[in-house]
Amino acid sequence: DATSYFSKSSDPLTPLPVTLASFAGNINNCAASLKWKTASESNSSHFVVEYSVNSIDFVPVAELKSKNDPNGASYSYNYNDIQPGTGYFRLKMVDKDNRFENSQVISLRSDCQARIMITPNPVQDILTVRGLTSGSQVMVFNTAGQQVTTKQPVNSILQIDTKTWLKGLYMIMIIENGRMVKTEKVVKH
């Protein structure tokens, strides 16, 4: 089902060179299958697919280059880390001058098992880990193999302060019931 919300624009007085004709999605094999069409494109740079679990805090999950077709084009993207419950998606349409506009927000309901999601990547201040279970342990290592921190979440979402981390690459390891269930590299800016 689709739910419209206010959209944000970097310059509300000047229209962007993209006319969005449609934006829709559905859940297919525990992934969000997103599709959109443009009616026209010129001077368009790219689309950023953004995801939210609360319809307020959106994080970028993918970037697709614009086809820049004056007659419009079709796009699709599958997002595999959707959380159970209602997830929200929107498109950030960016032109070559870095002006942007957000599409309406669509909501998709999933009954799939929770998947662990680590965002944002790259990170600056706060790293968020979603989809954790009771008794999980989150361990962070630097490129020298030294353990930077270990955290045990009190619920399914854990936020880690990264302000004191040095810039570079880190390995995030998620342990559940004594076994490693996910590892992911994260870049600190």
Tab-separated table of C-alpha atoms in Angstrom:
chain	number	residue	atom	x	y	z
A	1	ASP	CA	0.000	0.000	0.000
A	2	ALA	CA	1.190	3.512	-0.654
A	3	THR	CA	1.037	6.368	1.818
A	4	SER	CA	1.835	9.936	0.804
A	5	TYR	CA	3.794	12.265	3.013
A	6	PHE	CA	5.289	15.689	2.402
A	7	SER	CA	8.320	15.648	0.140
A	8	LYS	CA	11.464	17.664	0.641
A	9	SER	CA	13.230	19.632	-2.030
A	10	SER	CA	16.600	21.363	-2.005
A	11	ASP	CA	15.091	24.292	-3.944
A	12	PRO	CA	11.296	24.382	-3.940
A	13	LEU	CA	11.133	27.295	-6.415
A	14	THR	CA	12.908	25.535	-9.276
A	15	PRO	CA	11.513	22.246	-10.596
A	16	LEU	CA	13.905	19.336	-10.997
A	17	PRO	CA	14.641	17.837	-14.405
A	18	VAL	CA	12.910	14.554	-13.422
A	19	THR	CA	9.180	13.930	-13.571
A	20	LEU	CA	8.303	10.837	-11.539
A	21	ALA	CA	5.356	8.960	-13.075
A	22	SER	CA	5.056	6.162	-10.496
A	23	PHE	CA	6.776	4.621	-7.464
A	24	ALA	CA	5.545	1.343	-5.980
A	25	GLY	CA	6.751	-1.782	-4.253
A	26	ASN	CA	5.825	-5.143	-2.798
A	27	ILE	CA	7.356	-7.840	-0.606
A	28	ASN	CA	8.698	-10.789	-2.592
A	29	ASN	CA	10.697	-13.608	-0.901
A	30	CYS	CA	11.368	-11.428	2.168
A	31	ALA	CA	12.788	-8.614	0.044
A	32	ALA	CA	11.269	-5.277	-0.880
A	33	SER	CA	10.884	-5.160	-4.643
A	34	LEU	CA	10.766	-1.474	-5.642
A	35	LYS	CA	9.870	-0.148	-9.093
A	36	TRP	CA	9.550	3.364	-10.430
A	37	LYS	CA	9.053	5.101	-13.745
A	38	THR	CA	9.866	8.591	-14.862
A	39	ALA	CA	7.849	10.499	-17.454
A	40	SER	CA	10.890	12.559	-18.471
A	41	GLU	CA	14.513	13.087	-17.459
A	42	SER	CA	17.135	15.668	-18.385
A	43	ASN	CA	20.223	16.761	-16.442
A	44	SER	CA	19.401	14.027	-13.904
A	45	SER	CA	22.313	12.484	-11.994
A	46	HIS	CA	21.013	9.626	-9.854
A	47	PHE	CA	18.365	8.208	-7.540
A	48	VAL	CA	19.010	7.358	-3.889
A	49	VAL	CA	16.745	4.686	-2.408
A	50	GLU	CA	16.076	5.508	1.263
A	51	TYR	CA	14.600	3.190	3.939
A	52	SER	CA	13.039	3.867	7.329
A	53	VAL	CA	11.488	1.747	10.065
A	54	ASN	CA	9.529	4.700	11.517
A	55	SER	CA	8.750	6.919	8.465
A	56	ILE	CA	10.832	9.718	10.008
A	57	ASP	CA	14.505	8.676	10.052
A	58	PHE	CA	15.498	7.598	6.540
A	59	VAL	CA	18.864	6.042	5.661
A	60	PRO	CA	20.290	5.632	2.142
A	61	VAL	CA	20.456	1.975	1.083
A	62	ALA	CA	21.253	2.212	-2.644
A	63	GLU	CA	22.171	4.613	-5.416
A	64	LEU	CA	21.169	4.092	-9.049
A	65	LYS	CA	22.501	6.175	-11.920
A	66	SER	CA	19.895	8.028	-13.941
A	67	LYS	CA	19.353	6.935	-17.541
A	68	ASN	CA	18.725	10.596	-18.435
A	69	ASP	CA	16.132	9.647	-21.050
A	70	PRO	CA	13.971	12.629	-22.126
A	71	ASN	CA	11.131	10.144	-22.781
A	72	GLY	CA	11.356	8.665	-19.292
A	73	ALA	CA	12.738	5.354	-18.041
A	74	SER	CA	11.964	2.411	-15.759
A	75	TYR	CA	13.987	1.393	-12.692
A	76	SER	CA	13.889	-1.389	-10.141
A	77	TYR	CA	15.729	-2.270	-6.943
A	78	ASN	CA	15.447	-5.155	-4.467
A	79	TYR	CA	16.171	-4.375	-0.832
A	80	ASN	CA	17.009	-7.566	1.074
A	81	ASP	CA	17.361	-6.230	4.632
A	82	ILE	CA	13.744	-5.298	5.306
A	83	GLN	CA	12.707	-5.643	8.945
A	84	PRO	CA	9.478	-7.322	10.088
A	85	GLY	CA	6.524	-4.963	10.378
A	86	THR	CA	6.021	-1.876	8.252
A	87	GLY	CA	8.965	-0.420	6.359
A	88	TYR	CA	8.990	2.891	4.532
A	89	PHE	CA	10.763	3.790	1.286
A	90	ARG	CA	11.284	6.963	-0.680
A	91	LEU	CA	13.425	8.118	-3.597
A	92	LYS	CA	15.802	11.035	-3.473
A	93	MET	CA	16.023	12.331	-7.054
A	94	VAL	CA	19.291	14.211	-7.528
A	95	ASP	CA	20.192	16.324	-10.559
A	96	LYS	CA	23.682	17.088	-11.893
A	97	ASP	CA	23.705	20.385	-9.938
A	98	ASN	CA	23.189	18.405	-6.680
A	99	ARG	CA	19.676	19.783	-6.241
A	100	PHE	CA	17.255	17.103	-5.094
A	101	GLU	CA	13.644	16.295	-4.389
A	102	ASN	CA	12.161	13.408	-2.414
A	103	SER	CA	9.344	11.273	-3.767
A	104	GLN	CA	6.257	10.397	-1.807
A	105	VAL	CA	6.807	7.701	0.836
A	106	ILE	CA	5.492	4.179	0.245
A	107	SER	CA	4.966	1.685	3.046
A	108	LEU	CA	5.401	-2.080	2.779
A	109	ARG	CA	4.408	-4.630	5.430
A	110	SER	CA	6.632	-7.666	5.980
A	111	ASP	CA	6.075	-10.728	8.153
A	112	CYS	CA	9.550	-12.057	7.379
A	113	GLN	CA	12.057	-12.993	10.063
A	114	ALA	CA	14.172	-10.073	11.274
A	115	ARG	CA	17.437	-9.474	9.449
A	116	ILE	CA	20.314	-7.592	10.934
A	117	MET	CA	20.924	-4.170	9.414
A	118	ILE	CA	23.953	-1.964	10.168
A	119	THR	CA	23.618	1.713	9.159
A	120	PRO	CA	24.856	4.184	8.105
A	121	ASN	CA	27.890	3.033	6.195
A	122	PRO	CA	30.085	5.069	6.065
A	123	VAL	CA	29.469	6.288	9.618
A	124	GLN	CA	30.398	9.604	11.225
A	125	ASP	CA	28.942	9.756	14.744
A	126	ILE	CA	26.423	7.013	15.561
A	127	LEU	CA	26.314	3.458	14.166
A	128	THR	CA	22.907	1.765	14.439
A	129	VAL	CA	22.453	-2.017	14.451
A	130	ARG	CA	18.853	-3.216	13.937
A	131	GLY	CA	17.277	-6.678	14.040
A	132	LEU	CA	19.168	-7.980	17.081
A	133	THR	CA	17.764	-10.708	19.310
A	134	SER	CA	17.904	-11.121	23.069
A	135	GLY	CA	21.371	-12.249	24.145
A	136	SER	CA	23.113	-10.864	21.054
A	137	GLN	CA	26.602	-9.462	21.272
A	138	VAL	CA	28.043	-6.840	18.905
A	139	MET	CA	31.838	-6.735	18.616
A	140	VAL	CA	33.854	-4.130	16.705
A	141	PHE	CA	37.457	-4.658	15.531
A	142	ASN	CA	39.882	-2.304	13.771
A	143	THR	CA	42.092	-3.303	10.823
A	144	ALA	CA	44.868	-4.378	13.222
A	145	GLY	CA	42.472	-6.945	14.686
A	146	GLN	CA	42.170	-5.091	17.986
A	147	GLN	CA	38.781	-5.123	19.665
A	148	VAL	CA	37.424	-1.562	19.778
A	149	THR	CA	34.215	-2.285	21.690
A	150	THR	CA	31.744	-4.987	22.687
A	151	LYS	CA	28.083	-4.180	23.299
A	152	GLN	CA	25.067	-6.205	24.397
A	153	PRO	CA	21.774	-4.659	23.287
A	154	VAL	CA	18.787	-4.330	25.602
A	155	ASN	CA	16.343	-4.539	22.660
A	156	SER	CA	16.442	-5.145	18.893
A	157	ILE	CA	18.184	-1.814	18.180
A	158	LEU	CA	21.667	-0.838	19.368
A	159	GLN	CA	23.351	2.511	18.808
A	160	ILE	CA	27.143	2.761	19.078
A	161	ASP	CA	28.921	6.103	19.533
A	162	THR	CA	31.761	6.248	16.974
A	163	LYS	CA	32.899	9.844	17.556
A	164	THR	CA	36.165	8.744	19.192
A	165	TRP	CA	37.011	6.148	16.521
A	166	LEU	CA	39.857	6.959	14.161
A	167	LYS	CA	39.003	7.279	10.478
A	168	GLY	CA	39.300	3.982	8.651
A	169	LEU	CA	37.839	0.512	8.210
A	170	TYR	CA	36.214	-1.527	11.004
A	171	MET	CA	34.758	-5.035	11.174
A	172	ILE	CA	31.408	-5.460	12.936
A	173	MET	CA	30.648	-8.986	14.200
A	174	ILE	CA	27.245	-10.071	15.504
A	175	ILE	CA	27.169	-13.098	17.812
A	176	GLU	CA	23.879	-14.818	18.683
A	177	ASN	CA	23.708	-17.840	20.996
A	178	GLY	CA	27.454	-18.385	20.743
A	179	ARG	CA	27.677	-18.350	16.951
A	180	MET	CA	28.565	-15.596	14.526
A	181	VAL	CA	25.517	-14.654	12.429
A	182	LYS	CA	26.812	-11.592	10.587
A	183	THR	CA	30.025	-9.735	9.806
A	184	GLU	CA	30.157	-6.442	7.969
A	185	LYS	CA	32.852	-3.908	7.139
A	186	VAL	CA	32.070	-0.321	8.121
A	187	VAL	CA	33.999	2.800	7.115
A	188	LYS	CA	34.438	5.581	9.696
A	189	HIS	CA	34.667	9.099	8.209
